[in-house]
Structures are given as C-alpha cells and as structure tokens.
Amino acid sequence: MPDPMMHTYPKHNLGQSGLPIGPIAYGCWRFAGTDVAAAQRKIETAIACGMTLIDTADIYGIDNPAGFGSAEALLGDVFKAQPALRYDMVLASKGGIEPGVPYNSTKPYLMRACEASLKRLRTDTIDLYQVHRPDMLAPFEEVADALSTLRSQGKIREAGVSNYSPSQFRALQANLDFPLASHQPEFSAMELGPLLDGTFDQCQETGALALAWSPLAGGLLIHGKTDEEEKANRLYAVAAILDAIAAQNSVTRAAAALAFAMMHPARVVPIVGTQTPARIKEAASAARVRISRADWYRVVEASLGARLP
Ligand SMILES: NC(=O)c1ccc[n+]([C@@H]2O[C@H](COP(=O)([O-])OP(=O)(O)OC[C@H]3O[C@@H](n4cnc5c(N)ncnc54)[C@H](OP(=O)(O)O)[C@@H]3O)[C@@H](O)[C@H]2O)c1
C-alpha cells in the first residue's frame, strides 16, 4: 500500500494584491499564428480548467514570421474579441530580453518595454510583470527603480523575476520597498535546479510564488527524444516511475510529471505550454494525482542519476 501524501491545492494569492491563482498556470510561449478564435479556445480552456494565471512575454514569437511581440499581440487580439476574458485571469508578462543584445534591464528600456507590452495586450495594467533574465550590467538599484516606478504608475500590479539566482533575487529585493511576488525558474522532473540551488527555499522564506517553466521539459518527458546518451538513460528511468504513478492514479504521464512539480512544499505552480485544448484538460488532472513520498524521491534519484545519501 503506497503512503499517499495527501495534498490539497488551495488557491495561491499573489503578492500584496492577493490576486487568487489556480494551482496550475498556462503559458503562451508557443502561441503563434493569426487564428484568434483558436487562441481564444486555448485561453478559455485553460481558465475553465482553473489555470487562471496566464504567462506571456514580449519576446514570445521572436522565432515566428510575426516576430517580437507577436504572442502578446495575439493575446491582445483575444481580449479584443472577448474583453471579459481579461478579467478572468491574472495576466503575467515579462520584459528585459532585447534581441541582439541580449539582456537589458535599464530603467529606460524596462519602462519602454512594459509600455509596449501594455499596448500589444490592449490592457491598462499587467498583474505580474517579470524581469525575464538577469542583466549583468544593470545595477539592482536601477532595476528596482524601474519596477517601483511602473508599479506606482499602476502599469503593473506586482513584480517578479525569471531565471534569477537566489542571490540576484535577494539583491533586487534589498532595493525594493514591496516584496517580489514571484520567482520563475525552469523546473521539471528532468531539470531539478531550483530544488537544489536555494530558489524554492527562498520562495518558502519570502512567500514569492514559485512558477515552473517547461514543466514537461519542453515535451522531452513525453516524446523522450534526445541524442545525449546519459540524458536518455536518466529520461527513461524518470519516465518509467512517472508511468507507474500515472497508472496508480489513472492519469497520463504528463499529469504525473506536473504533479511531481506541484508536490514540492514551495507550492510550485507549473506553467503548462501545450497548444492542444485536449492536453490542457489532461494537464488539469494533475491536481488530483497522489504521489507517495517514496515515489517522489525515486523520481529525484532517477533524474539525478544517483542515489541520495
Ligand atoms: N521564463 C522563461 O525563461 C521561460 C522559458 C520557457 C518557457 N516559459 C514559460 O513556460 C511555459 C511552458 O513552457 P513549455 O511550452 O516548454 O512547457 P512544457 O509543458 O514543458 O512543454 C510543452 C511542449 O510539450 C509538448 N507536448 C507533447 N506531449 C504533450 C502532452 N501530452 N501534454 C502537454 N504537452 C505535450 C507540447 O506540444 P503540443 O503543443 O503539440 O501539445 C509542447 O510543445 C511557456 O509557455 C512560458 O510561459 C518561460
């Protein structure tokens, strides 16, 4: 008989504004094309499944013909077609990646980037504005000044960071007079970085929301295709344990993989990235998956390719 860790997934509350967020989020990195009705279906499906935080960024779409800003613009077109949707979600976006540079978190750049995002998204305020990647050349004092100014102007409600180390988070926080509302690292059963580098500890310490990007390792955990032999061995071992968890819970491997991320006490919110409405619904079943403590650690050991001491 497994030792079920009984988890319930209450809503999270974001930062000082306390905006309620479901236990799973939906992301628009792979949002492409001009089919507004199809984009609207994805967003409506995600919200109906309780994925009330919708994550995008100004850079999303850069690899498509429509280019920089196009994923935000498509979401803006969805709001134009169905204005009520904007009020059904916590809208999260990011700025600070400047094509060709690659990072810019100076105050003038972040102010311009946020204002351009607002225009594309056809909204007056972004609920969670995240610095997309750390800019090694921008003093934390200046980044904090940009975020504070945007917040005091009402252009953003809360500020967060993505791909920041715990020490970068701490240094930025030291220059702010409001708490950073979120950390957004890559995290999945194949990418355990934030478990080990202090990021999730910091989320528990400060109350920042832990958002996990690419929680299925960008699909790797499902299609299992990699040319790297060592990675492939770890992947097969992880997939086998996830499949056993999935079978015990009558869900798919994708749902088991998301549940693995959600079970961490930092109350990790995975950002689901599929473009298929049926798979968005499948992902939602992760909230009812129960994973024993022993199985959770088996996934960790398989992913590390080593036994824990
Ligand atoms: N902050 C950052 O630097 C950063 C970087 C990357 C991503 N993100 C955020 O994280 C979000 C999710 O990233 P992601 O798209 O890489 O997430 P993911 O959920 O790890 O991967 C999604 C990919 O897996 C594929 N997939 C295959 N089988 C699937 C199944 N059964 N269920 C679900 N997906 C399946 C999807 O294809 P189909 O579409 O065909 O289903 C899609 O290509 C992004 O939208 C973005 O908001 C942030």
PDB file of N, CA and C in Angstrom, residues 171-250:
ATOM      1  N   ALA A 171      19.365  40.527  -3.878  1.00  0.00           N
ATOM      2  CA  ALA A 171      19.943  41.850  -4.142  1.00  0.00           C
ATOM      3  C   ALA A 171      18.890  42.809  -4.713  1.00  0.00           C
ATOM      4  N   LEU A 172      18.022  42.284  -5.575  1.00  0.00           N
ATOM      5  CA  LEU A 172      16.955  43.142  -6.111  1.00  0.00           C
ATOM      6  C   LEU A 172      15.971  43.499  -5.000  1.00  0.00           C
ATOM      7  N   GLN A 173      15.605  42.476  -4.210  1.00  0.00           N
ATOM      8  CA  GLN A 173      14.642  42.701  -3.120  1.00  0.00           C
ATOM      9  C   GLN A 173      15.135  43.773  -2.145  1.00  0.00           C
ATOM     10  N   ALA A 174      16.432  43.797  -1.903  1.00  0.00           N
ATOM     11  CA  ALA A 174      17.003  44.753  -0.933  1.00  0.00           C
ATOM     12  C   ALA A 174      16.803  46.199  -1.388  1.00  0.00           C
ATOM     13  N   ASN A 175      16.519  46.396  -2.670  1.00  0.00           N
ATOM     14  CA  ASN A 175      16.334  47.749  -3.200  1.00  0.00           C
ATOM     15  C   ASN A 175      14.862  48.116  -3.407  1.00  0.00           C
ATOM     16  N   LEU A 176      13.962  47.220  -2.992  1.00  0.00           N
ATOM     17  CA  LEU A 176      12.528  47.447  -3.203  1.00  0.00           C
ATOM     18  C   LEU A 176      11.824  47.665  -1.868  1.00  0.00           C
ATOM     19  N   ASP A 177      10.766  48.472  -1.875  1.00  0.00           N
ATOM     20  CA  ASP A 177      10.017  48.604  -0.619  1.00  0.00           C
ATOM     21  C   ASP A 177       8.706  47.823  -0.681  1.00  0.00           C
ATOM     22  N   PHE A 178       8.610  46.858  -1.599  1.00  0.00           N
ATOM     23  CA  PHE A 178       7.484  45.909  -1.646  1.00  0.00           C
ATOM     24  C   PHE A 178       8.076  44.545  -1.990  1.00  0.00           C
ATOM     25  N   PRO A 179       7.410  43.460  -1.614  1.00  0.00           N
ATOM     26  CA  PRO A 179       8.021  42.147  -1.845  1.00  0.00           C
ATOM     27  C   PRO A 179       7.929  41.698  -3.309  1.00  0.00           C
ATOM     28  N   LEU A 180       9.008  41.102  -3.801  1.00  0.00           N
ATOM     29  CA  LEU A 180       8.929  40.463  -5.119  1.00  0.00           C
ATOM     30  C   LEU A 180       7.876  39.355  -5.019  1.00  0.00           C
ATOM     31  N   ALA A 181       6.986  39.315  -6.003  1.00  0.00           N
ATOM     32  CA  ALA A 181       5.838  38.390  -5.888  1.00  0.00           C
ATOM     33  C   ALA A 181       6.128  37.021  -6.467  1.00  0.00           C
ATOM     34  N   SER A 182       7.177  36.874  -7.282  1.00  0.00           N
ATOM     35  CA  SER A 182       7.380  35.561  -7.916  1.00  0.00           C
ATOM     36  C   SER A 182       8.823  35.349  -8.351  1.00  0.00           C
ATOM     37  N   HIS A 183       9.164  34.064  -8.410  1.00  0.00           N
ATOM     38  CA  HIS A 183      10.408  33.551  -8.987  1.00  0.00           C
ATOM     39  C   HIS A 183       9.927  32.649 -10.129  1.00  0.00           C
ATOM     40  N   GLN A 184      10.561  32.686 -11.301  1.00  0.00           N
ATOM     41  CA  GLN A 184      10.149  31.756 -12.364  1.00  0.00           C
ATOM     42  C   GLN A 184      11.375  31.039 -12.933  1.00  0.00           C
ATOM     43  N   PRO A 185      11.788  29.923 -12.326  1.00  0.00           N
ATOM     44  CA  PRO A 185      12.890  29.139 -12.872  1.00  0.00           C
ATOM     45  C   PRO A 185      12.365  28.013 -13.771  1.00  0.00           C
ATOM     46  N   GLU A 186      13.274  27.401 -14.525  1.00  0.00           N
ATOM     47  CA  GLU A 186      12.914  26.148 -15.210  1.00  0.00           C
ATOM     48  C   GLU A 186      12.888  25.049 -14.155  1.00  0.00           C
ATOM     49  N   PHE A 187      11.839  24.233 -14.184  1.00  0.00           N
ATOM     50  CA  PHE A 187      11.764  23.123 -13.220  1.00  0.00           C
ATOM     51  C   PHE A 187      10.878  22.022 -13.775  1.00  0.00           C
ATOM     52  N   SER A 188      11.396  20.807 -13.731  1.00  0.00           N
ATOM     53  CA  SER A 188      10.614  19.632 -14.136  1.00  0.00           C
ATOM     54  C   SER A 188      11.300  18.410 -13.549  1.00  0.00           C
ATOM     55  N   ALA A 189      10.701  17.256 -13.756  1.00  0.00           N
ATOM     56  CA  ALA A 189      11.315  16.008 -13.281  1.00  0.00           C
ATOM     57  C   ALA A 189      12.679  15.778 -13.936  1.00  0.00           C
ATOM     58  N   MET A 190      12.955  16.446 -15.040  1.00  0.00           N
ATOM     59  CA  MET A 190      14.276  16.313 -15.681  1.00  0.00           C
ATOM     60  C   MET A 190      15.201  17.496 -15.382  1.00  0.00           C
ATOM     61  N   GLU A 191      14.689  18.532 -14.764  1.00  0.00           N
ATOM     62  CA  GLU A 191      15.503  19.742 -14.509  1.00  0.00           C
ATOM     63  C   GLU A 191      15.239  20.183 -13.071  1.00  0.00           C
ATOM     64  N   LEU A 192      16.122  19.756 -12.173  1.00  0.00           N
ATOM     65  CA  LEU A 192      15.855  19.919 -10.741  1.00  0.00           C
ATOM     66  C   LEU A 192      16.553  21.139 -10.140  1.00  0.00           C
ATOM     67  N   GLY A 193      17.122  21.991 -10.966  1.00  0.00           N
ATOM     68  CA  GLY A 193      17.934  23.112 -10.474  1.00  0.00           C
ATOM     69  C   GLY A 193      17.374  23.833  -9.249  1.00  0.00           C
ATOM     70  N   PRO A 194      16.137  24.358  -9.333  1.00  0.00           N
ATOM     71  CA  PRO A 194      15.637  25.171  -8.212  1.00  0.00           C
ATOM     72  C   PRO A 194      15.390  24.409  -6.913  1.00  0.00           C
ATOM     73  N   LEU A 195      15.349  23.072  -7.013  1.00  0.00           N
ATOM     74  CA  LEU A 195      15.262  22.258  -5.785  1.00  0.00           C
ATOM     75  C   LEU A 195      16.563  22.321  -5.011  1.00  0.00           C
ATOM     76  N   LEU A 196      17.653  22.482  -5.773  1.00  0.00           N
ATOM     77  CA  LEU A 196      18.989  22.280  -5.213  1.00  0.00           C
ATOM     78  C   LEU A 196      19.765  23.583  -5.024  1.00  0.00           C
ATOM     79  N   ASP A 197      19.357  24.651  -5.737  1.00  0.00           N
ATOM     80  CA  ASP A 197      20.180  25.873  -5.686  1.00  0.00           C
ATOM     81  C   ASP A 197      19.627  26.933  -4.734  1.00  0.00           C
ATOM     82  N   GLY A 198      18.584  26.584  -3.985  1.00  0.00           N
ATOM     83  CA  GLY A 198      18.055  27.534  -2.996  1.00  0.00           C
ATOM     84  C   GLY A 198      16.862  28.345  -3.494  1.00  0.00           C
ATOM     85  N   THR A 199      16.494  28.207  -4.775  1.00  0.00           N
ATOM     86  CA  THR A 199      15.381  29.027  -5.291  1.00  0.00           C
ATOM     87  C   THR A 199      14.071  28.701  -4.570  1.00  0.00           C
ATOM     88  N   PHE A 200      13.766  27.401  -4.453  1.00  0.00           N
ATOM     89  CA  PHE A 200      12.492  27.048  -3.807  1.00  0.00           C
ATOM     90  C   PHE A 200      12.537  27.305  -2.297  1.00  0.00           C
ATOM     91  N   ASP A 201      13.727  27.228  -1.697  1.00  0.00           N
ATOM     92  CA  ASP A 201      13.846  27.591  -0.274  1.00  0.00           C
ATOM     93  C   ASP A 201      13.485  29.069  -0.120  1.00  0.00           C
ATOM     94  N   GLN A 202      13.995  29.868  -1.047  1.00  0.00           N
ATOM     95  CA  GLN A 202      13.748  31.310  -0.983  1.00  0.00           C
ATOM     96  C   GLN A 202      12.253  31.622  -1.170  1.00  0.00           C
ATOM     97  N   CYS A 203      11.583  30.849  -2.024  1.00  0.00           N
ATOM     98  CA  CYS A 203      10.138  31.052  -2.198  1.00  0.00           C
ATOM     99  C   CYS A 203       9.417  30.791  -0.885  1.00  0.00           C
ATOM    100  N   GLN A 204       9.839  29.740  -0.176  1.00  0.00           N
ATOM    101  CA  GLN A 204       9.190  29.437   1.115  1.00  0.00           C
ATOM    102  C   GLN A 204       9.529  30.499   2.155  1.00  0.00           C
ATOM    103  N   GLU A 205      10.746  31.011   2.077  1.00  0.00           N
ATOM    104  CA  GLU A 205      11.189  32.014   3.059  1.00  0.00           C
ATOM    105  C   GLU A 205      10.449  33.341   2.865  1.00  0.00           C
ATOM    106  N   THR A 206      10.261  33.732   1.598  1.00  0.00           N
ATOM    107  CA  THR A 206       9.724  35.078   1.324  1.00  0.00           C
ATOM    108  C   THR A 206       8.244  35.088   0.957  1.00  0.00           C
ATOM    109  N   GLY A 207       7.699  33.926   0.606  1.00  0.00           N
ATOM    110  CA  GLY A 207       6.309  33.884   0.162  1.00  0.00           C
ATOM    111  C   GLY A 207       6.156  34.164  -1.326  1.00  0.00           C
ATOM    112  N   ALA A 208       7.281  34.300  -2.049  1.00  0.00           N
ATOM    113  CA  ALA A 208       7.175  34.525  -3.503  1.00  0.00           C
ATOM    114  C   ALA A 208       6.575  33.283  -4.175  1.00  0.00           C
ATOM    115  N   LEU A 209       5.718  33.525  -5.140  1.00  0.00           N
ATOM    116  CA  LEU A 209       5.107  32.423  -5.899  1.00  0.00           C
ATOM    117  C   LEU A 209       6.189  31.713  -6.722  1.00  0.00           C
ATOM    118  N   ALA A 210       6.219  30.374  -6.647  1.00  0.00           N
ATOM    119  CA  ALA A 210       7.181  29.586  -7.429  1.00  0.00           C
ATOM    120  C   ALA A 210       6.499  29.122  -8.712  1.00  0.00           C
ATOM    121  N   LEU A 211       6.849  29.768  -9.821  1.00  0.00           N
ATOM    122  CA  LEU A 211       6.294  29.382 -11.128  1.00  0.00           C
ATOM    123  C   LEU A 211       7.339  28.536 -11.839  1.00  0.00           C
ATOM    124  N   ALA A 212       6.951  27.373 -12.367  1.00  0.00           N
ATOM    125  CA  ALA A 212       7.925  26.489 -13.023  1.00  0.00           C
ATOM    126  C   ALA A 212       7.734  26.524 -14.535  1.00  0.00           C
ATOM    127  N   TRP A 213       8.776  26.966 -15.255  1.00  0.00           N
ATOM    128  CA  TRP A 213       8.640  26.954 -16.720  1.00  0.00           C
ATOM    129  C   TRP A 213       9.094  25.612 -17.314  1.00  0.00           C
ATOM    130  N   SER A 214       8.517  25.265 -18.459  1.00  0.00           N
ATOM    131  CA  SER A 214       8.767  23.971 -19.126  1.00  0.00           C
ATOM    132  C   SER A 214       8.665  22.793 -18.151  1.00  0.00           C
ATOM    133  N   PRO A 215       7.502  22.617 -17.516  1.00  0.00           N
ATOM    134  CA  PRO A 215       7.361  21.558 -16.502  1.00  0.00           C
ATOM    135  C   PRO A 215       7.355  20.143 -17.095  1.00  0.00           C
ATOM    136  N   LEU A 216       7.218  20.044 -18.432  1.00  0.00           N
ATOM    137  CA  LEU A 216       7.373  18.731 -19.097  1.00  0.00           C
ATOM    138  C   LEU A 216       8.705  18.710 -19.845  1.00  0.00           C
ATOM    139  N   ALA A 217       9.632  19.547 -19.406  1.00  0.00           N
ATOM    140  CA  ALA A 217      10.938  19.686 -20.071  1.00  0.00           C
ATOM    141  C   ALA A 217      10.747  19.987 -21.559  1.00  0.00           C
ATOM    142  N   GLY A 218       9.777  20.859 -21.842  1.00  0.00           N
ATOM    143  CA  GLY A 218       9.521  21.274 -23.222  1.00  0.00           C
ATOM    144  C   GLY A 218       9.001  20.131 -24.091  1.00  0.00           C
ATOM    145  N   GLY A 219       8.419  19.100 -23.473  1.00  0.00           N
ATOM    146  CA  GLY A 219       7.880  17.948 -24.215  1.00  0.00           C
ATOM    147  C   GLY A 219       8.792  16.726 -24.142  1.00  0.00           C
ATOM    148  N   LEU A 220      10.041  16.936 -23.735  1.00  0.00           N
ATOM    149  CA  LEU A 220      11.010  15.833 -23.654  1.00  0.00           C
ATOM    150  C   LEU A 220      10.485  14.689 -22.790  1.00  0.00           C
ATOM    151  N   LEU A 221       9.810  15.031 -21.698  1.00  0.00           N
ATOM    152  CA  LEU A 221       9.306  13.992 -20.789  1.00  0.00           C
ATOM    153  C   LEU A 221       8.208  13.154 -21.441  1.00  0.00           C
ATOM    154  N   ILE A 222       7.654  13.653 -22.547  1.00  0.00           N
ATOM    155  CA  ILE A 222       6.571  12.917 -23.207  1.00  0.00           C
ATOM    156  C   ILE A 222       7.097  12.188 -24.441  1.00  0.00           C
ATOM    157  N   HIS A 223       7.807  12.920 -25.331  1.00  0.00           N
ATOM    158  CA  HIS A 223       8.258  12.255 -26.570  1.00  0.00           C
ATOM    159  C   HIS A 223       9.579  11.517 -26.371  1.00  0.00           C
ATOM    160  N   GLY A 224      10.337  11.901 -25.335  1.00  0.00           N
ATOM    161  CA  GLY A 224      11.535  11.154 -24.956  1.00  0.00           C
ATOM    162  C   GLY A 224      12.639  11.122 -25.994  1.00  0.00           C
ATOM    163  N   LYS A 225      12.729  12.160 -26.833  1.00  0.00           N
ATOM    164  CA  LYS A 225      13.768  12.133 -27.886  1.00  0.00           C
ATOM    165  C   LYS A 225      14.963  12.993 -27.492  1.00  0.00           C
ATOM    166  N   THR A 226      16.103  12.351 -27.274  1.00  0.00           N
ATOM    167  CA  THR A 226      17.338  13.097 -27.045  1.00  0.00           C
ATOM    168  C   THR A 226      18.512  12.276 -27.574  1.00  0.00           C
ATOM    169  N   ASP A 227      19.493  12.975 -28.136  1.00  0.00           N
ATOM    170  CA  ASP A 227      20.672  12.292 -28.689  1.00  0.00           C
ATOM    171  C   ASP A 227      21.735  12.054 -27.626  1.00  0.00           C
ATOM    172  N   GLU A 228      21.570  12.676 -26.478  1.00  0.00           N
ATOM    173  CA  GLU A 228      22.591  12.543 -25.429  1.00  0.00           C
ATOM    174  C   GLU A 228      22.336  11.265 -24.631  1.00  0.00           C
ATOM    175  N   GLU A 229      23.292  10.341 -24.682  1.00  0.00           N
ATOM    176  CA  GLU A 229      23.066   9.017 -24.103  1.00  0.00           C
ATOM    177  C   GLU A 229      22.816   9.068 -22.592  1.00  0.00           C
ATOM    178  N   GLU A 230      23.618   9.867 -21.902  1.00  0.00           N
ATOM    179  CA  GLU A 230      23.485   9.937 -20.437  1.00  0.00           C
ATOM    180  C   GLU A 230      22.108  10.514 -20.072  1.00  0.00           C
ATOM    181  N   LYS A 231      21.681  11.533 -20.827  1.00  0.00           N
ATOM    182  CA  LYS A 231      20.379  12.149 -20.561  1.00  0.00           C
ATOM    183  C   LYS A 231      19.250  11.161 -20.882  1.00  0.00           C
ATOM    184  N   ALA A 232      19.436  10.415 -21.981  1.00  0.00           N
ATOM    185  CA  ALA A 232      18.415   9.435 -22.378  1.00  0.00           C
ATOM    186  C   ALA A 232      18.234   8.385 -21.285  1.00  0.00           C
ATOM    187  N   ASN A 233      19.318   7.932 -20.679  1.00  0.00           N
ATOM    188  CA  ASN A 233      19.211   6.926 -19.620  1.00  0.00           C
ATOM    189  C   ASN A 233      18.430   7.473 -18.428  1.00  0.00           C
ATOM    190  N   ARG A 234      18.731   8.719 -18.049  1.00  0.00           N
ATOM    191  CA  ARG A 234      18.007   9.329 -16.934  1.00  0.00           C
ATOM    192  C   ARG A 234      16.530   9.501 -17.292  1.00  0.00           C
ATOM    193  N   LEU A 235      16.312   9.924 -18.536  1.00  0.00           N
ATOM    194  CA  LEU A 235      14.943  10.163 -19.000  1.00  0.00           C
ATOM    195  C   LEU A 235      14.104   8.881 -18.955  1.00  0.00           C
ATOM    196  N   TYR A 236      14.661   7.762 -19.427  1.00  0.00           N
ATOM    197  CA  TYR A 236      13.895   6.500 -19.419  1.00  0.00           C
ATOM    198  C   TYR A 236      13.567   6.096 -17.989  1.00  0.00           C
ATOM    199  N   ALA A 237      14.526   6.295 -17.088  1.00  0.00           N
ATOM    200  CA  ALA A 237      14.291   5.920 -15.685  1.00  0.00           C
ATOM    201  C   ALA A 237      13.194   6.802 -15.070  1.00  0.00           C
ATOM    202  N   VAL A 238      13.267   8.114 -15.334  1.00  0.00           N
ATOM    203  CA  VAL A 238      12.249   9.040 -14.814  1.00  0.00           C
ATOM    204  C   VAL A 238      10.881   8.687 -15.402  1.00  0.00           C
ATOM    205  N   ALA A 239      10.846   8.456 -16.721  1.00  0.00           N
ATOM    206  CA  ALA A 239       9.569   8.170 -17.402  1.00  0.00           C
ATOM    207  C   ALA A 239       8.932   6.905 -16.839  1.00  0.00           C
ATOM    208  N   ALA A 240       9.745   5.895 -16.524  1.00  0.00           N
ATOM    209  CA  ALA A 240       9.191   4.629 -16.012  1.00  0.00           C
ATOM    210  C   ALA A 240       8.499   4.859 -14.656  1.00  0.00           C
ATOM    211  N   ILE A 241       9.103   5.680 -13.806  1.00  0.00           N
ATOM    212  CA  ILE A 241       8.478   5.937 -12.493  1.00  0.00           C
ATOM    213  C   ILE A 241       7.221   6.790 -12.675  1.00  0.00           C
ATOM    214  N   LEU A 242       7.315   7.786 -13.547  1.00  0.00           N
ATOM    215  CA  LEU A 242       6.129   8.624 -13.795  1.00  0.00           C
ATOM    216  C   LEU A 242       4.992   7.782 -14.367  1.00  0.00           C
ATOM    217  N   ASP A 243       5.319   6.823 -15.232  1.00  0.00           N
ATOM    218  CA  ASP A 243       4.270   5.968 -15.805  1.00  0.00           C
ATOM    219  C   ASP A 243       3.603   5.120 -14.716  1.00  0.00           C
ATOM    220  N   ALA A 244       4.396   4.648 -13.755  1.00  0.00           N
ATOM    221  CA  ALA A 244       3.816   3.857 -12.660  1.00  0.00           C
ATOM    222  C   ALA A 244       2.885   4.739 -11.810  1.00  0.00           C
ATOM    223  N   ILE A 245       3.315   5.972 -11.539  1.00  0.00           N
ATOM    224  CA  ILE A 245       2.475   6.911 -10.768  1.00  0.00           C
ATOM    225  C   ILE A 245       1.192   7.206 -11.560  1.00  0.00           C
ATOM    226  N   ALA A 246       1.362   7.396 -12.873  1.00  0.00           N
ATOM    227  CA  ALA A 246       0.206   7.696 -13.729  1.00  0.00           C
ATOM    228  C   ALA A 246      -0.795   6.536 -13.689  1.00  0.00           C
ATOM    229  N   ALA A 247      -0.288   5.315 -13.767  1.00  0.00           N
ATOM    230  CA  ALA A 247      -1.176   4.140 -13.762  1.00  0.00           C
ATOM    231  C   ALA A 247      -1.927   4.043 -12.427  1.00  0.00           C
ATOM    232  N   GLN A 248      -1.226   4.293 -11.320  1.00  0.00           N
ATOM    233  CA  GLN A 248      -1.885   4.230  -9.998  1.00  0.00           C
ATOM    234  C   GLN A 248      -3.021   5.251  -9.896  1.00  0.00           C
ATOM    235  N   ASN A 249      -2.880   6.375 -10.597  1.00  0.00           N
ATOM    236  CA  ASN A 249      -3.848   7.468 -10.474  1.00  0.00           C
ATOM    237  C   ASN A 249      -4.793   7.589 -11.673  1.00  0.00           C
ATOM    238  N   SER A 250      -4.659   6.649 -12.629  1.00  0.00           N
ATOM    239  CA  SER A 250      -5.476   6.673 -13.859  1.00  0.00           C
ATOM    240  C   SER A 250      -5.386   8.021 -14.582  1.00  0.00           C
TER     241      SER A 250
END
